[in-house]
PDB file of C-alpha atoms in Angstrom:
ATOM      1  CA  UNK A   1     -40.626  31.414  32.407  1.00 45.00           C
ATOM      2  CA  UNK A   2     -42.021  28.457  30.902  1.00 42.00           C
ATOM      3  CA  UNK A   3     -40.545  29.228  27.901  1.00 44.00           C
ATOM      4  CA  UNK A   4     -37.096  29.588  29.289  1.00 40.00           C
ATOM      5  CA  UNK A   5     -37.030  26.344  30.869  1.00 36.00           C
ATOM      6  CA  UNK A   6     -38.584  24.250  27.620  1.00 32.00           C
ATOM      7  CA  UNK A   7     -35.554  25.696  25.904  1.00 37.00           C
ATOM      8  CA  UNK A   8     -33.038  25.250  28.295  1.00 38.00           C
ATOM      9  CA  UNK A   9     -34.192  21.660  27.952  1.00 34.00           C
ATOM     10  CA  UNK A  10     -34.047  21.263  24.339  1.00 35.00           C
ATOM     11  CA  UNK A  11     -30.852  22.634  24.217  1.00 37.00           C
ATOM     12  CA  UNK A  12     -29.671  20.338  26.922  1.00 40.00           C
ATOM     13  CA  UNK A  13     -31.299  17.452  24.951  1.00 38.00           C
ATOM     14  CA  UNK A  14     -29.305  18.504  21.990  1.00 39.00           C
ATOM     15  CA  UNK A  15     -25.853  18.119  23.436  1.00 38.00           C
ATOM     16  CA  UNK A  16     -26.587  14.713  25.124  1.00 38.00           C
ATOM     17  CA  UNK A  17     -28.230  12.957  22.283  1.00 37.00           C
ATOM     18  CA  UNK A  18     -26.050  11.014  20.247  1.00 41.00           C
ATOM     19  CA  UNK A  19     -24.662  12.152  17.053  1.00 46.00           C
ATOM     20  CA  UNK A  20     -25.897  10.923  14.067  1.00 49.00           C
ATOM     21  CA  UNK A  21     -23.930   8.327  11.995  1.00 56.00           C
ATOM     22  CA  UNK A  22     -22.491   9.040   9.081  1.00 65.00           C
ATOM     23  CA  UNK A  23     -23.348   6.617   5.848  1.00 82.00           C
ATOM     24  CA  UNK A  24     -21.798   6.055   2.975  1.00 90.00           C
ATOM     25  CA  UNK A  25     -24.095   5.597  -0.235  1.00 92.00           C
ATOM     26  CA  UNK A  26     -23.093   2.873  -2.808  1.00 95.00           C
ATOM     27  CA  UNK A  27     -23.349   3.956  -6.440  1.00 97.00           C
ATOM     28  CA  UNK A  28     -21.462   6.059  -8.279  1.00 98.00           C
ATOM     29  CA  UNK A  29     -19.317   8.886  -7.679  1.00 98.00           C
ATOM     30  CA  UNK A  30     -17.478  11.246  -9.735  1.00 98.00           C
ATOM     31  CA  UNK A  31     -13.609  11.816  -8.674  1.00 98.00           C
ATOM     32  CA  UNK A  32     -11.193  14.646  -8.157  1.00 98.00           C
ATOM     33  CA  UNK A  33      -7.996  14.612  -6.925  1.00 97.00           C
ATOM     34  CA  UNK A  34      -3.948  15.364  -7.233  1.00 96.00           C
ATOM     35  CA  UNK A  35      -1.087  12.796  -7.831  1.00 94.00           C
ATOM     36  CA  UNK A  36       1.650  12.673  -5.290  1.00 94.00           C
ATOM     37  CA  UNK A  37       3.187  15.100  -8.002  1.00 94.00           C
ATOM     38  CA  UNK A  38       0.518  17.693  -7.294  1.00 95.00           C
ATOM     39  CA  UNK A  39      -0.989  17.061 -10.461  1.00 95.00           C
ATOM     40  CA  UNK A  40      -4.806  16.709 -10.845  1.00 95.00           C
ATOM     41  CA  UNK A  41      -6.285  13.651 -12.172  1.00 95.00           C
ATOM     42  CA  UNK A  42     -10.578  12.710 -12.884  1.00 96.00           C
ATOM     43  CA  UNK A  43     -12.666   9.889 -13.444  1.00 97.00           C
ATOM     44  CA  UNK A  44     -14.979   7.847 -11.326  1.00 97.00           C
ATOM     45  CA  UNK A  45     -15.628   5.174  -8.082  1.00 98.00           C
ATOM     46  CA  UNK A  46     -18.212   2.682  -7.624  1.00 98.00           C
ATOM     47  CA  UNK A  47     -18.862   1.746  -4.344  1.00 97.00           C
ATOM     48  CA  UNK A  48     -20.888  -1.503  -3.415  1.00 97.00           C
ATOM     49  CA  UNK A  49     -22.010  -2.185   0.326  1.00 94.00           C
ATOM     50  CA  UNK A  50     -20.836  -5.420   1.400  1.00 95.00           C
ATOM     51  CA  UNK A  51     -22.116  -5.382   4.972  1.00 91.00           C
ATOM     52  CA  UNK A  52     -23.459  -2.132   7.243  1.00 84.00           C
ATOM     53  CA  UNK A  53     -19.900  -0.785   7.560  1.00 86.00           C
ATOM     54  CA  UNK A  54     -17.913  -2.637   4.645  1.00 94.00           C
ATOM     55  CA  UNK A  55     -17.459  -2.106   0.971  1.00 96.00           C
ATOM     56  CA  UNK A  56     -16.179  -2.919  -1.976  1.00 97.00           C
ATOM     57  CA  UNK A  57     -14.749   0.589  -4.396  1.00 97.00           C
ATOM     58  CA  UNK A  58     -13.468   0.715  -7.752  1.00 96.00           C
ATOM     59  CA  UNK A  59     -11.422   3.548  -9.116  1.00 96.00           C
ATOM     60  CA  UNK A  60     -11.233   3.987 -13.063  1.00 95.00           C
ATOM     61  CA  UNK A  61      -8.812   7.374 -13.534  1.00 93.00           C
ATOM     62  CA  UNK A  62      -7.590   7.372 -16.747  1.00 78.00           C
ATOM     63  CA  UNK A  63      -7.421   4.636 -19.666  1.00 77.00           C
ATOM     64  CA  UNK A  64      -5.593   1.475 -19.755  1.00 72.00           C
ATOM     65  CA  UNK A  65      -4.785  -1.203 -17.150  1.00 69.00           C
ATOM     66  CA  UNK A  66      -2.873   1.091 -14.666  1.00 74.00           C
ATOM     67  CA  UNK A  67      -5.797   3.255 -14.744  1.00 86.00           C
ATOM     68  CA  UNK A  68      -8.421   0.669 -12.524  1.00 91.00           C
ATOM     69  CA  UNK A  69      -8.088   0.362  -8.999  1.00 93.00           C
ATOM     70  CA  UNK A  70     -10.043  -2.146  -7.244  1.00 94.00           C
ATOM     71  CA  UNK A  71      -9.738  -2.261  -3.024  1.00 96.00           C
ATOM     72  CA  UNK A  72     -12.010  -2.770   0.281  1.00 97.00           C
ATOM     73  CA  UNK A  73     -13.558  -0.242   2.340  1.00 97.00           C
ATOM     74  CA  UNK A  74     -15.003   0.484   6.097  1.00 96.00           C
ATOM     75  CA  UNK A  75     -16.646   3.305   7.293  1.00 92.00           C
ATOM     76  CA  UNK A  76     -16.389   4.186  11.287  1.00 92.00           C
ATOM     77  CA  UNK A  77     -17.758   7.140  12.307  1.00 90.00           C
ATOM     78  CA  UNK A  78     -17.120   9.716  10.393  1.00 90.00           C
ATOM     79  CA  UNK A  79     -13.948   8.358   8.429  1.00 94.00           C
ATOM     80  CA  UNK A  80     -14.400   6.193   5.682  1.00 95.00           C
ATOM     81  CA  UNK A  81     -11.083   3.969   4.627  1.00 97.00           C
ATOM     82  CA  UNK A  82     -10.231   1.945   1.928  1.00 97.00           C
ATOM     83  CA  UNK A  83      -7.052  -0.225   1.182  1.00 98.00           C
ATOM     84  CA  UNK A  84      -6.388  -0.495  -2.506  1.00 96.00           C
ATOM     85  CA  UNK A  85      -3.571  -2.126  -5.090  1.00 91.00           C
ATOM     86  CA  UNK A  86      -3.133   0.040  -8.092  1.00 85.00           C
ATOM     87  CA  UNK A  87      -0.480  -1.178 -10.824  1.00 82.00           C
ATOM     88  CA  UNK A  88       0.675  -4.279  -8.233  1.00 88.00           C
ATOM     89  CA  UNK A  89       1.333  -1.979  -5.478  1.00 91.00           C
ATOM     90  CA  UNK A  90      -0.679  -1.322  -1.835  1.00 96.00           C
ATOM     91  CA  UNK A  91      -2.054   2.240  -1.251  1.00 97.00           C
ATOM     92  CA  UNK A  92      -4.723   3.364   1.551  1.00 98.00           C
ATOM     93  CA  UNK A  93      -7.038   6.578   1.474  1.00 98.00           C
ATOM     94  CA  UNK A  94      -8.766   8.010   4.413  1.00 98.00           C
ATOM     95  CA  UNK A  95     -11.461   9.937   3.723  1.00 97.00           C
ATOM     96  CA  UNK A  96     -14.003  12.544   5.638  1.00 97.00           C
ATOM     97  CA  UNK A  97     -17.685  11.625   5.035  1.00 95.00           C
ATOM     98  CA  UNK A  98     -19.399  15.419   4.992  1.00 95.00           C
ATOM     99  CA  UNK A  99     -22.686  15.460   5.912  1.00 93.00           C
ATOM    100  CA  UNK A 100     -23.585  16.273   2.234  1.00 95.00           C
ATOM    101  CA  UNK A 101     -22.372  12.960   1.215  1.00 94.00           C
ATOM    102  CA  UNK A 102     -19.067  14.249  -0.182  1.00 97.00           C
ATOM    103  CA  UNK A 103     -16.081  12.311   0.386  1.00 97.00           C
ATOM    104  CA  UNK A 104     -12.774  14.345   1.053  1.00 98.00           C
ATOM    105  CA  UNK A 105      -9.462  12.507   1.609  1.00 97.00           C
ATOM    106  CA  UNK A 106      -5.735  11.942   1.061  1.00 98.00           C
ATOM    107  CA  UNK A 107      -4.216   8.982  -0.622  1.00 97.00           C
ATOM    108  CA  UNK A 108      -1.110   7.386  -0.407  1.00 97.00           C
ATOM    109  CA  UNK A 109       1.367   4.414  -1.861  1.00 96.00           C
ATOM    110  CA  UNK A 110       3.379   2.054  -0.301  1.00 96.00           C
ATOM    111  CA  UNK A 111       6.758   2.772  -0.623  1.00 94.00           C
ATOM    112  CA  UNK A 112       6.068   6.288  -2.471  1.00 94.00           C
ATOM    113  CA  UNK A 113       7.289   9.595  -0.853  1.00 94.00           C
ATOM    114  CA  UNK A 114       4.017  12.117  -0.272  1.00 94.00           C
ATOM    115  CA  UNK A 115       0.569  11.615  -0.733  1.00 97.00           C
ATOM    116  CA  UNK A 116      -2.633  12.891  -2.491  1.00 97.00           C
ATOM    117  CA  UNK A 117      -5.615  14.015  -2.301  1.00 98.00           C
ATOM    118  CA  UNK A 118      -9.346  12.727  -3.654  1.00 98.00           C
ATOM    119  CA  UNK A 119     -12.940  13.955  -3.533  1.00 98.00           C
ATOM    120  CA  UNK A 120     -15.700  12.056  -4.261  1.00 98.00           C
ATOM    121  CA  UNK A 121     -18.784  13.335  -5.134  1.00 98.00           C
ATOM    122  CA  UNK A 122     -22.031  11.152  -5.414  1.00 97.00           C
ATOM    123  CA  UNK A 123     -23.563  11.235  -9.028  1.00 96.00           C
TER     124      UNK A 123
END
């Protein structure tokens, strides 16, 4: 009986504690995604923490000018958000912080019919 009722109270305990927050770990991560085309594209992000829930992310896909991103990013909850300005124009990815640290999203740019995708995955 007493073992019953311990466990009914852990499990009770388990649905009214708080979840935990998710983080988001600066550093580097490597990056997967597809263009609004479908097609895939590579390369990396640095993230740097600029407060608890603020950041600072830098995309390098490719070679060239067109091929750096720079933006801001804020993490509530579970969803991590950056605004961005690739090749003069504004774009803003939501991502999905999995509890492995993974970050799974979809991308878009102002003005630009569809959107894509983006993983990152820390290094």
């Amino acid at each position: 009986m007493k073992r019953t009722v311990l466990a009914a109270v852990l499990l009770g305990a388990a649905f009214i504690a708080p979840a935990q927050a998710q983080t988001v770990k600066a550093g580097a991560y490597t990056v997967e995604g597809t263009n609004l085309d479908g097609s895939a594209y590579d390369g990396t992000a640095t993230i740097k923490l600029t407060s608890e829930t603020t950041c600072a992310i830098v995309w390098k896909t490719g070679s060239g000018k067109k091929a750096t991103s720079n933006g801001i990013c804020m993490l509530y909850e579970n969803a991590f958000a950056a605004g961005y300005v690739l090749d003069g124009e504004v774009g803003l990815v939501v991502y999905e912080v999995r509890d492995d640290g993974v970050l799974e999203g979809a991308w878009m740019i102002s003005g630009q019919d569809g959107s894509g995708t983006e993983t990152l995955t820390p290094r």
